[in-house]
Coordinates of N, CA and C in Angstrom, one line a residue:
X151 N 0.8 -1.2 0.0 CA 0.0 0.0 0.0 C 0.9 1.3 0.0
X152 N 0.4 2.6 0.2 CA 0.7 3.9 0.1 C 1.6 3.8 1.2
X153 N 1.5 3.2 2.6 CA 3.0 3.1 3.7 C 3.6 2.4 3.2
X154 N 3.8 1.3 2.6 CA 4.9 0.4 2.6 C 5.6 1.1 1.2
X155 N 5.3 1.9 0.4 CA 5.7 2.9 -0.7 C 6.6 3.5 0.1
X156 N 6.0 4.8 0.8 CA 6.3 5.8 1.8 C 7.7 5.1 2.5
X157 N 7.2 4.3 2.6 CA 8.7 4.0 4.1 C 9.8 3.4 3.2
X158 N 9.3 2.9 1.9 CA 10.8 2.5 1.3 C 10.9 3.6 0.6
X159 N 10.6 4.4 -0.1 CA 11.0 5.6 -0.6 C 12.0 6.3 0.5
X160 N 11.6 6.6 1.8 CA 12.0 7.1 2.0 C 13.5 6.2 3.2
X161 N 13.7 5.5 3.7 CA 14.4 4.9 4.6 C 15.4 3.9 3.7
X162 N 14.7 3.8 2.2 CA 16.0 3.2 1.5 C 16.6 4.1 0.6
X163 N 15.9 5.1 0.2 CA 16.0 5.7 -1.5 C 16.3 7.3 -0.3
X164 N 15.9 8.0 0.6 CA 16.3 8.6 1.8 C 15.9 10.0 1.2
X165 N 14.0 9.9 0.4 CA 13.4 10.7 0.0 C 13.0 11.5 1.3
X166 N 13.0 12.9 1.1 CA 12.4 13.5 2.3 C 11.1 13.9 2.8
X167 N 10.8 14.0 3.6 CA 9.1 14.3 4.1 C 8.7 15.1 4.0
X168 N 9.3 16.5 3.6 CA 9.3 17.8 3.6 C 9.1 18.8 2.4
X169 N 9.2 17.8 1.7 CA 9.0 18.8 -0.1 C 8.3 19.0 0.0
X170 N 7.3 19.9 0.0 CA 6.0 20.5 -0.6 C 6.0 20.5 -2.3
X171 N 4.5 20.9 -2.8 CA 3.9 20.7 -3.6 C 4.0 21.8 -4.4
X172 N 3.2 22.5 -5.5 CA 3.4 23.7 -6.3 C 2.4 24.4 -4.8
X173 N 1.3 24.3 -4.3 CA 0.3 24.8 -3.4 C 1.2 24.9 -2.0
X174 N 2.2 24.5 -2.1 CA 3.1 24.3 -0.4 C 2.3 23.1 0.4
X175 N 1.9 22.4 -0.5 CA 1.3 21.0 0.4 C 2.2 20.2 0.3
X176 N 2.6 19.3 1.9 CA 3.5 18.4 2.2 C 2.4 17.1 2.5
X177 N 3.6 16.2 2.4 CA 2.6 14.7 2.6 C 2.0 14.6 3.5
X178 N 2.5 15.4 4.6 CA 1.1 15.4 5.9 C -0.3 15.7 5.3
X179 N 0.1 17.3 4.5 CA -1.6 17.7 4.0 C -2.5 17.0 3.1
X180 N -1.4 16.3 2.7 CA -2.2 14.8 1.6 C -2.6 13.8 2.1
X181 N -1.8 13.3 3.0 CA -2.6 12.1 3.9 C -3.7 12.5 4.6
X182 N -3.7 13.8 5.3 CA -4.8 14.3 6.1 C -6.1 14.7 5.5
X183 N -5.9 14.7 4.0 CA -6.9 14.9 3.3 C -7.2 13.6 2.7
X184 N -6.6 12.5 2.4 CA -7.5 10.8 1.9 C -7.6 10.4 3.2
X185 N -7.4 10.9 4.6 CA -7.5 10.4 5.7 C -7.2 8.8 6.1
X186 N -5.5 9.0 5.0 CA -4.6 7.5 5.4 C -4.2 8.1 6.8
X187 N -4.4 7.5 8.0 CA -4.3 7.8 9.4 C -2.6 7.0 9.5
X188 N -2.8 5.6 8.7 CA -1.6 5.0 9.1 C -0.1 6.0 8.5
X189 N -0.3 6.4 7.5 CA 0.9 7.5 6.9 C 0.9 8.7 7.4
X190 N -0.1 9.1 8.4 CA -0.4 10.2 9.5 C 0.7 10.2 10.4
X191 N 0.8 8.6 11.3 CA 1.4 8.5 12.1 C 2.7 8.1 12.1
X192 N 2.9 7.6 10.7 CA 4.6 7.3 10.3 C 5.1 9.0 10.1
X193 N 4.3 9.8 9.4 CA 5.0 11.2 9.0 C 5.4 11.8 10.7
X194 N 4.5 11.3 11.5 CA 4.6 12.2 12.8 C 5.5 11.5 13.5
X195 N 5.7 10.3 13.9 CA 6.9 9.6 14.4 C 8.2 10.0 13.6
X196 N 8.3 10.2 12.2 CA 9.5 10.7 11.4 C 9.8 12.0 12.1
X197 N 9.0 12.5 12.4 CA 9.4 14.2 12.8 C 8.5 15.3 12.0
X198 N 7.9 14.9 11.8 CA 6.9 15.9 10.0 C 6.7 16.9 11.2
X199 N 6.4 18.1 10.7 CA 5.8 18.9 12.0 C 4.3 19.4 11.4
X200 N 3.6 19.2 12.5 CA 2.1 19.1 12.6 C 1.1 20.6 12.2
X201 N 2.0 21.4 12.2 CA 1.3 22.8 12.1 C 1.5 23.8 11.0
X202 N 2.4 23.1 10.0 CA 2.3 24.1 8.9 C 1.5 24.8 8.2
X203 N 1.6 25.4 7.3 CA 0.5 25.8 6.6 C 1.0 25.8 5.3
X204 N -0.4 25.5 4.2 CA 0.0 25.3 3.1 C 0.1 26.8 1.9
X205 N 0.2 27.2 0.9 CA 0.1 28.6 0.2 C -1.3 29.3 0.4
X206 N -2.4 28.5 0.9 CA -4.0 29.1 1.3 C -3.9 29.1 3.0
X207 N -3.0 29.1 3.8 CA -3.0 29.0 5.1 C -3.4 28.1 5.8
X208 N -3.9 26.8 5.2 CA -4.5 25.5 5.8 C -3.8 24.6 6.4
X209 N -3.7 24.6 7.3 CA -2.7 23.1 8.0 C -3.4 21.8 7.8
X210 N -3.0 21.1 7.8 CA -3.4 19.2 7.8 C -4.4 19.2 8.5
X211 N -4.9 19.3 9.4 CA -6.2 19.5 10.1 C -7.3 20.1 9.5
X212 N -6.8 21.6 8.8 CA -7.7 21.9 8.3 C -8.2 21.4 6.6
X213 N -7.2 20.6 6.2 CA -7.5 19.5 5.2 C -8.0 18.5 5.5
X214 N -8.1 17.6 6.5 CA -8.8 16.7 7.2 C -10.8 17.2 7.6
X215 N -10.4 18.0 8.2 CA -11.9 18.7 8.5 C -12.9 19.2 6.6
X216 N -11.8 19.7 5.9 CA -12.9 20.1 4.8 C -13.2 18.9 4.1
X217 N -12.3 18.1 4.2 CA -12.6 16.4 4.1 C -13.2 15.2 4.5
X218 N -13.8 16.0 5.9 CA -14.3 14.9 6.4 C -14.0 13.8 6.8
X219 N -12.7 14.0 7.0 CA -11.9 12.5 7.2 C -11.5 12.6 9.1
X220 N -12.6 12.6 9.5 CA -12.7 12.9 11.1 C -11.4 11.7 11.8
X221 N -10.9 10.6 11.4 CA -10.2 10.1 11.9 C -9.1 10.3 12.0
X222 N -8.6 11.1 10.7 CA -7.4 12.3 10.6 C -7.2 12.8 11.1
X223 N -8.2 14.0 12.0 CA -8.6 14.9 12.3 C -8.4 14.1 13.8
X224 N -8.7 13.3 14.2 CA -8.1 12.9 15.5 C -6.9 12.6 15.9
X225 N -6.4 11.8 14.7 CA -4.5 11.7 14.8 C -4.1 13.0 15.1
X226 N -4.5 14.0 13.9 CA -3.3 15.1 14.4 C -4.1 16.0 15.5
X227 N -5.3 15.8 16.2 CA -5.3 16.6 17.2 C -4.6 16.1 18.4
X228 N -4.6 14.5 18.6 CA -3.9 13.8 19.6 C -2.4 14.3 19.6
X229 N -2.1 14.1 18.0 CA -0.5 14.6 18.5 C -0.2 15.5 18.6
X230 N -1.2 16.7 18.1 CA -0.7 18.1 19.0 C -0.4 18.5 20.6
X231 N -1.6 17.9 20.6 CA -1.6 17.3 22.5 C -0.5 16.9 22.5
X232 N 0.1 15.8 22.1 CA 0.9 15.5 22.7 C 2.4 16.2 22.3
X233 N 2.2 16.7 21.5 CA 3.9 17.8 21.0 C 3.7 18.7 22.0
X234 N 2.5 19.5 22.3 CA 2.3 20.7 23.2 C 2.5 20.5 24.6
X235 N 2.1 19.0 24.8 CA 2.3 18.3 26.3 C 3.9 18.1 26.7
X236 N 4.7 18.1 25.6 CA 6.4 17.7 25.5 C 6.4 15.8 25.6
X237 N 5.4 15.3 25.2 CA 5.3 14.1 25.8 C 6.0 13.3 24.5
X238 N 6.8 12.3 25.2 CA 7.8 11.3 24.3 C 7.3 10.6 22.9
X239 N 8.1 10.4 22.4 CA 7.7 10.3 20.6 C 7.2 8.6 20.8
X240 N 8.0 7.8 21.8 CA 7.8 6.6 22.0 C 6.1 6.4 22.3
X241 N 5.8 6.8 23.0 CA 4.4 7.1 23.9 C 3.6 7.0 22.7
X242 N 4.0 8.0 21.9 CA 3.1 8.1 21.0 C 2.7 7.0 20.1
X243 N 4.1 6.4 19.8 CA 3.9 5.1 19.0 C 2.9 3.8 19.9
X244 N 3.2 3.7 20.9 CA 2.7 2.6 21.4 C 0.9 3.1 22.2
X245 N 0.8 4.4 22.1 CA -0.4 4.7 22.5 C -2.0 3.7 21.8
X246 N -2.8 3.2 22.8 CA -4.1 2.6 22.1 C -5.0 3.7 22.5
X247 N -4.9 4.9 21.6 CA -6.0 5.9 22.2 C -6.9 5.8 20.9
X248 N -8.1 6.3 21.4 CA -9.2 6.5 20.2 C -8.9 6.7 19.2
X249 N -8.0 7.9 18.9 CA -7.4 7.9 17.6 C -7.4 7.0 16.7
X250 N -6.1 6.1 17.2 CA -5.8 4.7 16.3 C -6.9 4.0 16.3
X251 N -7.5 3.6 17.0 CA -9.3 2.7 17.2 C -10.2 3.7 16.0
X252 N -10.3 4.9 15.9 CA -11.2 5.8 14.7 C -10.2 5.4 13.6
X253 N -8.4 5.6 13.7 CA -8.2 4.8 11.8 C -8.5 3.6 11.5
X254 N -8.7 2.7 12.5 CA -8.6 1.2 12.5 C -10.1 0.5 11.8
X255 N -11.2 2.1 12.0 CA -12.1 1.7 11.8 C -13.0 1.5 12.6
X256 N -12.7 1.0 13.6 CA -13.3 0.5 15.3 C -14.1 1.5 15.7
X257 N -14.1 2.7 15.9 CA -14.7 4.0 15.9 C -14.7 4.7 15.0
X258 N -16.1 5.5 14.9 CA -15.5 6.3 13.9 C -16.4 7.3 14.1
X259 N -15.5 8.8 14.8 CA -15.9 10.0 14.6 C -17.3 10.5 14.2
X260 N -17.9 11.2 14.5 CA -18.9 12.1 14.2 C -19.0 13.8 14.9
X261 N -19.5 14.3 13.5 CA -19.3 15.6 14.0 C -20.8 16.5 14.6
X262 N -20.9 17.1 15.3 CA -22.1 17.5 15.9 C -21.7 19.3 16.5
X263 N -22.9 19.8 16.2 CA -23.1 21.1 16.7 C -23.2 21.2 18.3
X264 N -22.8 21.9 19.3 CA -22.9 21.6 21.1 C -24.2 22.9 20.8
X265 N -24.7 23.0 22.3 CA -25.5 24.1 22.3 C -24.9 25.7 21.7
X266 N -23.5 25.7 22.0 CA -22.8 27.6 22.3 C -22.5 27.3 20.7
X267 N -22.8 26.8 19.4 CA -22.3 26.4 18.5 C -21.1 26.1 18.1
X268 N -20.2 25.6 18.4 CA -19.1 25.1 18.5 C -19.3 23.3 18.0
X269 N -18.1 22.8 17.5 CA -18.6 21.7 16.8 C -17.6 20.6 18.1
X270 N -18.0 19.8 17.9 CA -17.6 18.9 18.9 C -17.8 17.4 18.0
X271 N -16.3 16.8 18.5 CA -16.1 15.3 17.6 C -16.8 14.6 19.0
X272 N -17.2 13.7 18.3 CA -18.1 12.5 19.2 C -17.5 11.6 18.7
X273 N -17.7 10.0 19.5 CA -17.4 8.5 18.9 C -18.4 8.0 19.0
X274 N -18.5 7.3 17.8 CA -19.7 6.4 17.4 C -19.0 5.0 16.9
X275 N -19.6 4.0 17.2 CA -19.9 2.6 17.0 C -20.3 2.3 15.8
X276 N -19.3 2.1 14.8 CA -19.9 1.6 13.5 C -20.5 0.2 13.7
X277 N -21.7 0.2 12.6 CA -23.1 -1.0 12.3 C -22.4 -1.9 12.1

């Protein structure tokens, strides 16, 4: 698949993570927009940093959300948390948080309006 590409491109052939696109889109904003979660979490264990922005000022998040790919949108909110928390790169890998359960499929995100209109992700139980 699109990881096992990804990781030999880059760890044999020692392509980098970081080229942007003609738009300034990097592979995070691409994965975060087909909401491959697994290529989410390889770019962010590599080091990718989470908060760029692309030539329209959109970060990976915010290509995840106009995409609808809510389980993207969990990976990189998790690991913001956890970049902003200073918390260990290891942690992250071996973490079984919702996150990885919403790419796995196991859960999967929903988005909903709260009362103060503000949007709030919920987890839902796929049929």
């Amino acid at each position: 698949g699109y990881l096992s590409t990804l990781r030999y491109l880059h760890e044999v052939h020692k392509v980098r993570l970081d080229l942007p696109d003609y738009e300034d889109r990097l592979a995070i904003h691409w994965a975060a927009r087909m909401g491959k979660c697994d290529i989410l979490r390889y770019l962010i264990e590599k080091g990718t940093a989470v908060f760029l922005r692309d030539k329209n000022g959109s970060t990976a998040e915010d290509h995840a959300i106009e995409r609808q790919q809510w389980g993207a949108v969990t990976v990189l909110r998790e690991a913001r948390l956890l970049i902003e928390g200073g918390t260990q790169s290891d942690q992250w890998r071996h973490s079984t948080s919702k996150a990885m359960q919403a790419c796995s499929g196991i859960v999967t995100p929903t988005l909903r309006t709260n009362t103060s209109s503000t949007f709030v992700i919920e987890n839902s139980r796929r049929m």
